[in-house]
């Protein structure tokens, strides 16, 4: 059913522009990623304050392995350091942390930190923070197909029972509602293999601001724009109005 609430329940963000933010300041790219962590913190707080319940951040794509090895290593180290430093605060502030993506490809230390962080925050329910790490929308669809096909060949699932709803249950985001709003920073206007299936009816918002400069004010601009959108989900405007009058 159409959901036209003015505050999005679930926001997804492609955090782009860390490198350009650093370059503009003659700093190494790693400094941009470090500053990006501060923007992550202020965005979580600003989302929670605004009434958003779920935030999904694209932290590392399946394609990011192709970056220079030094950058990949520094990102892995940053993820470990951020988890070490921030998990206690997440626990105290009611945030549940979950990772979506093929985390088995990460080094053992990072996998252990992820498991510990998910476990430590598992009882929290005020706000859900999903970190998409080693995530790709195509990977997600393919891994769902593989699991479904196995169920079919094992005789556990009749092919006719594969519906859109059923398929969604096999994605890595199975238990999450689809994002209402997808924000991408740093001026690029593309989805870059993020939540391909899940973003079918998501509203897109692009800003030229580099991710490290994204803050509560920038979030408010995105929310203001979202509030003006008319989500139709394939229906006519008249049908939407009739259903909200009912
Ligand atoms: C894109 O900017 C950013 C990334 C690939 C990494 C995102 C990671 C963080 C913000 C670090 C912290 C995250 C968490 C969840 C602890 P880019 O490097 O592609 O920027 P550019 O396009 O300007 O080069």
Short mmCIF file of C-alpha atoms and ligand atoms in Angstrom, two decimals:
data_model
loop_
_atom_site.label_atom_id
_atom_site.label_comp_id
_atom_site.label_asym_id
_atom_site.label_seq_id
_atom_site.Cartn_x
_atom_site.Cartn_y
_atom_site.Cartn_z
CA UNK A 1 0.00 0.00 0.00
CA UNK A 2 1.18 3.55 -0.66
CA UNK A 3 2.95 5.15 2.26
CA UNK A 4 2.89 8.91 2.03
CA UNK A 5 4.07 9.78 5.49
CA UNK A 6 6.16 12.92 5.41
CA UNK A 7 9.02 11.37 7.40
CA UNK A 8 10.62 8.37 5.69
CA UNK A 9 10.63 5.25 7.83
CA UNK A 10 13.75 3.88 6.11
CA UNK A 11 16.52 5.98 4.54
CA UNK A 12 19.36 4.50 2.51
CA UNK A 13 22.48 6.52 1.70
CA UNK A 14 25.27 6.19 -0.86
CA UNK A 15 27.99 8.04 1.04
CA UNK A 16 30.01 9.42 -1.86
CA UNK A 17 32.70 12.09 -2.07
CA UNK A 18 35.13 11.26 0.73
CA UNK A 19 38.03 11.21 -1.73
CA UNK A 20 37.10 14.53 -3.34
CA UNK A 21 36.56 16.12 0.08
CA UNK A 22 40.13 15.11 1.00
CA UNK A 23 41.62 16.10 -2.37
CA UNK A 24 40.15 19.60 -2.08
CA UNK A 25 42.10 19.96 1.17
CA UNK A 26 45.33 18.37 -0.14
CA UNK A 27 44.78 15.49 2.29
CA UNK A 28 45.13 11.74 1.66
CA UNK A 29 41.92 9.92 0.71
CA UNK A 30 42.01 8.09 4.06
CA UNK A 31 41.45 11.45 5.78
CA UNK A 32 38.22 11.81 3.80
CA UNK A 33 37.05 8.39 4.95
CA UNK A 34 37.93 9.25 8.57
CA UNK A 35 35.93 12.46 8.33
CA UNK A 36 33.16 10.37 6.75
CA UNK A 37 32.82 8.48 10.03
CA UNK A 38 31.94 11.77 11.79
CA UNK A 39 29.24 12.38 9.19
CA UNK A 40 27.94 8.86 9.84
CA UNK A 41 27.64 9.67 13.56
CA UNK A 42 25.86 12.98 13.07
CA UNK A 43 23.54 11.48 10.45
CA UNK A 44 22.48 8.64 12.76
CA UNK A 45 21.68 11.18 15.48
CA UNK A 46 19.86 13.50 13.08
CA UNK A 47 17.81 10.62 11.61
CA UNK A 48 16.79 9.37 15.06
CA UNK A 49 15.86 12.93 16.09
CA UNK A 50 13.74 13.38 12.95
CA UNK A 51 11.79 10.17 13.56
CA UNK A 52 13.45 7.97 10.94
CA UNK A 53 13.60 4.37 12.20
CA UNK A 54 15.98 2.61 9.81
CA UNK A 55 19.15 3.86 8.16
CA UNK A 56 21.08 1.78 5.62
CA UNK A 57 24.54 3.04 4.69
CA UNK A 58 26.56 1.85 1.70
CA UNK A 59 29.98 1.56 3.34
CA UNK A 60 31.79 -0.79 0.96
CA UNK A 61 30.56 -2.13 -2.35
CA UNK A 62 31.46 -5.46 -3.95
CA UNK A 63 33.35 -3.37 -6.52
CA UNK A 64 35.39 -1.38 -3.94
CA UNK A 65 37.89 -4.28 -3.71
CA UNK A 66 39.24 -2.99 -7.03
CA UNK A 67 40.55 0.19 -5.34
CA UNK A 68 44.27 0.47 -4.56
CA UNK A 69 45.24 -2.08 -1.91
CA UNK A 70 46.36 0.64 0.51
CA UNK A 71 42.92 2.26 0.38
CA UNK A 72 41.13 -1.06 0.89
CA UNK A 73 43.35 -1.84 3.89
CA UNK A 74 42.83 1.61 5.38
CA UNK A 75 39.04 1.24 5.00
CA UNK A 76 39.10 -2.16 6.73
CA UNK A 77 41.19 -0.66 9.56
CA UNK A 78 38.76 2.23 9.82
CA UNK A 79 35.78 -0.13 10.10
CA UNK A 80 37.53 -2.07 12.88
CA UNK A 81 38.53 1.15 14.72
CA UNK A 82 35.01 2.63 14.34
CA UNK A 83 33.41 -0.52 15.73
CA UNK A 84 35.87 -0.55 18.64
CA UNK A 85 35.13 3.07 19.43
CA UNK A 86 31.42 3.39 18.77
CA UNK A 87 29.68 0.16 19.75
CA UNK A 88 29.35 1.13 23.41
CA UNK A 89 27.63 4.37 22.42
CA UNK A 90 25.30 2.51 20.04
CA UNK A 91 24.34 0.09 22.81
CA UNK A 92 23.58 3.00 25.18
CA UNK A 93 21.58 4.96 22.63
CA UNK A 94 19.22 2.14 21.64
CA UNK A 95 20.68 1.55 18.18
CA UNK A 96 20.71 -1.95 16.75
CA UNK A 97 23.56 -2.51 14.30
CA UNK A 98 23.35 -5.03 11.48
CA UNK A 99 25.55 -5.71 8.50
CA UNK A 100 24.19 -6.68 5.11
CA UNK A 101 26.51 -8.07 2.46
CA UNK A 102 28.99 -10.85 1.94
CA UNK A 103 30.98 -10.25 5.13
CA UNK A 104 32.69 -13.65 4.87
CA UNK A 105 35.17 -12.06 2.47
CA UNK A 106 36.47 -9.69 5.17
CA UNK A 107 39.50 -10.52 7.31
CA UNK A 108 38.82 -12.54 10.45
CA UNK A 109 39.42 -9.60 12.79
CA UNK A 110 36.76 -7.49 11.08
CA UNK A 111 34.33 -10.42 10.90
CA UNK A 112 34.77 -10.95 14.64
CA UNK A 113 34.17 -7.24 15.38
CA UNK A 114 31.05 -7.29 13.23
CA UNK A 115 29.69 -10.36 15.02
CA UNK A 116 30.45 -8.81 18.44
CA UNK A 117 28.81 -5.50 17.50
CA UNK A 118 25.69 -7.20 16.14
CA UNK A 119 25.46 -9.31 19.27
CA UNK A 120 26.06 -6.37 21.65
CA UNK A 121 23.30 -4.28 20.08
CA UNK A 122 20.86 -7.09 19.32
CA UNK A 123 18.43 -6.20 22.12
CA UNK A 124 18.06 -2.59 20.94
CA UNK A 125 14.96 -1.63 19.02
CA UNK A 126 14.73 2.20 18.93
CA UNK A 127 16.69 2.56 15.70
CA UNK A 128 18.15 0.13 13.19
CA UNK A 129 21.46 0.93 11.53
CA UNK A 130 22.31 -1.33 8.59
CA UNK A 131 25.78 -1.19 7.20
CA UNK A 132 25.98 -2.51 3.66
CA UNK A 133 29.51 -3.91 3.45
CA UNK A 134 30.85 -5.97 0.58
CA UNK A 135 27.35 -5.47 -0.71
CA UNK A 136 26.16 -5.40 -4.30
CA UNK A 137 22.56 -5.38 -5.49
CA UNK A 138 23.33 -7.97 -8.16
CA UNK A 139 25.12 -10.19 -5.64
CA UNK A 140 22.07 -9.96 -3.40
CA UNK A 141 19.69 -11.02 -6.18
CA UNK A 142 21.98 -13.86 -7.30
CA UNK A 143 22.47 -15.23 -3.78
CA UNK A 144 18.68 -15.14 -3.27
CA UNK A 145 18.23 -17.06 -6.56
CA UNK A 146 20.79 -19.65 -5.53
CA UNK A 147 19.05 -20.33 -2.22
CA UNK A 148 15.63 -20.44 -3.86
CA UNK A 149 16.83 -22.78 -6.63
CA UNK A 150 18.32 -25.11 -4.03
CA UNK A 151 14.98 -25.22 -2.22
CA UNK A 152 13.25 -26.04 -5.51
CA UNK A 153 15.72 -28.80 -6.50
CA UNK A 154 15.48 -30.27 -2.98
CA UNK A 155 11.72 -30.46 -3.47
CA UNK A 156 11.04 -28.03 -0.60
CA UNK A 157 9.57 -25.21 -2.66
CA UNK A 158 7.18 -25.48 -5.63
CA UNK A 159 8.22 -23.10 -8.43
CA UNK A 160 4.72 -21.57 -8.47
CA UNK A 161 5.26 -20.35 -4.91
CA UNK A 162 8.09 -18.04 -5.98
CA UNK A 163 6.37 -14.68 -5.80
CA UNK A 164 7.85 -11.19 -5.41
CA UNK A 165 7.10 -11.42 -1.69
CA UNK A 166 8.80 -14.83 -1.41
CA UNK A 167 11.81 -13.62 -3.37
CA UNK A 168 12.22 -10.59 -1.08
CA UNK A 169 12.45 -12.95 1.88
CA UNK A 170 15.67 -14.43 0.44
CA UNK A 171 17.45 -11.12 -0.02
CA UNK A 172 20.00 -10.05 2.58
CA UNK A 173 17.54 -7.33 3.63
CA UNK A 174 14.76 -9.89 4.12
CA UNK A 175 13.23 -8.53 7.27
CA UNK A 176 13.48 -4.85 6.35
CA UNK A 177 10.88 -2.69 4.69
CA UNK A 178 12.10 -1.20 1.39
CA UNK A 179 13.80 2.21 1.69
CA UNK A 180 11.45 5.19 1.31
CA UNK A 181 14.24 7.62 0.49
CA UNK A 182 17.65 7.04 -1.05
CA UNK A 183 20.17 9.86 -0.70
CA UNK A 184 23.37 10.06 -2.73
CA UNK A 185 25.96 12.70 -1.97
CA UNK A 186 28.71 14.24 -4.12
CA UNK A 187 26.72 14.96 -7.25
CA UNK A 188 26.64 11.58 -8.99
CA UNK A 189 23.16 10.53 -10.02
CA UNK A 190 23.30 6.75 -10.21
CA UNK A 191 22.52 3.76 -8.00
CA UNK A 192 25.92 2.00 -8.35
CA UNK A 193 24.62 -1.50 -7.64
CA UNK A 194 23.10 -0.53 -4.27
CA UNK A 195 19.64 -1.84 -3.31
CA UNK A 196 18.56 -2.72 -6.85
CA UNK A 197 15.51 -4.80 -6.00
CA UNK A 198 14.59 -2.92 -2.82
CA UNK A 199 14.67 0.56 -4.42
CA UNK A 200 11.92 -0.20 -6.97
CA UNK A 201 9.63 2.48 -5.47
CA UNK A 202 12.15 4.50 -3.47
CA UNK A 203 12.36 8.28 -3.83
CA UNK A 204 15.83 9.45 -4.90
CA UNK A 205 17.51 12.59 -3.61
CA UNK A 206 20.85 13.81 -4.91
CA UNK A 207 23.01 16.50 -3.38
CA UNK A 208 26.34 17.97 -4.49
CA UNK A 209 27.61 18.01 -0.90
CA UNK A 210 30.51 15.62 -0.23
CA UNK A 211 29.73 12.96 2.37
CA UNK A 212 32.02 14.38 5.12
CA UNK A 213 30.03 17.64 4.91
CA UNK A 214 26.66 15.92 5.23
CA UNK A 215 24.99 16.88 8.51
CA UNK A 216 21.67 17.54 10.21
CA UNK A 217 20.98 20.56 7.99
CA UNK A 218 21.67 18.56 4.82
CA UNK A 219 19.43 15.77 6.09
CA UNK A 220 16.68 18.31 6.71
CA UNK A 221 16.96 19.52 3.10
CA UNK A 222 16.52 15.92 1.94
CA UNK A 223 13.54 15.43 4.27
CA UNK A 224 11.96 18.68 3.05
CA UNK A 225 12.27 17.48 -0.55
CA UNK A 226 10.91 14.04 0.37
CA UNK A 227 7.93 15.72 2.04
CA UNK A 228 7.01 17.33 -1.30
CA UNK A 229 7.09 14.09 -3.28
CA UNK A 230 3.88 12.33 -4.21
CA UNK A 231 4.47 8.59 -4.05
CA UNK A 232 2.11 6.77 -6.35
CA UNK A 233 3.31 3.16 -6.52
CA UNK A 234 1.72 2.83 -9.97
CA UNK A 235 -1.66 4.23 -8.88
CA UNK A 236 -3.23 7.50 -10.03
CA UNK A 237 -3.18 10.60 -7.87
CA UNK A 238 -6.99 10.32 -7.53
CA UNK A 239 -6.70 6.77 -6.20
CA UNK A 240 -4.08 7.86 -3.68
CA UNK A 241 -6.28 10.71 -2.47
CA UNK A 242 -9.32 8.44 -2.22
CA UNK A 243 -7.35 5.88 -0.14
CA UNK A 244 -6.02 8.55 2.24
CA UNK A 245 -9.59 9.96 2.71
CA UNK A 246 -10.94 6.51 3.56
C1 LIG B 1 32.81 6.81 -1.16
O1 LIG B 1 33.61 7.95 -1.33
C2 LIG B 1 33.01 6.25 0.16
C3 LIG B 1 33.40 4.97 0.42
C4 LIG B 1 33.69 3.96 -0.60
C5 LIG B 1 33.60 4.51 1.80
C6 LIG B 1 32.55 4.94 2.77
C7 LIG B 1 33.08 4.79 4.11
C8 LIG B 1 32.91 5.66 5.12
C9 LIG B 1 32.08 6.86 5.07
C10 LIG B 1 33.64 5.35 6.32
C11 LIG B 1 32.90 4.98 7.50
C12 LIG B 1 31.76 4.12 7.46
C13 LIG B 1 31.32 3.42 8.52
C14 LIG B 1 30.00 2.82 8.43
C15 LIG B 1 32.11 3.24 9.76
P1 LIG B 1 34.75 7.91 -2.42
O2 LIG B 1 35.98 7.42 -1.80
O3 LIG B 1 34.27 7.11 -3.60
O4 LIG B 1 34.85 9.42 -2.81
P2 LIG B 1 35.27 10.02 -4.24
O5 LIG B 1 34.22 9.57 -5.22
O6 LIG B 1 35.25 11.49 -4.01
O7 LIG B 1 36.63 9.49 -4.55
#
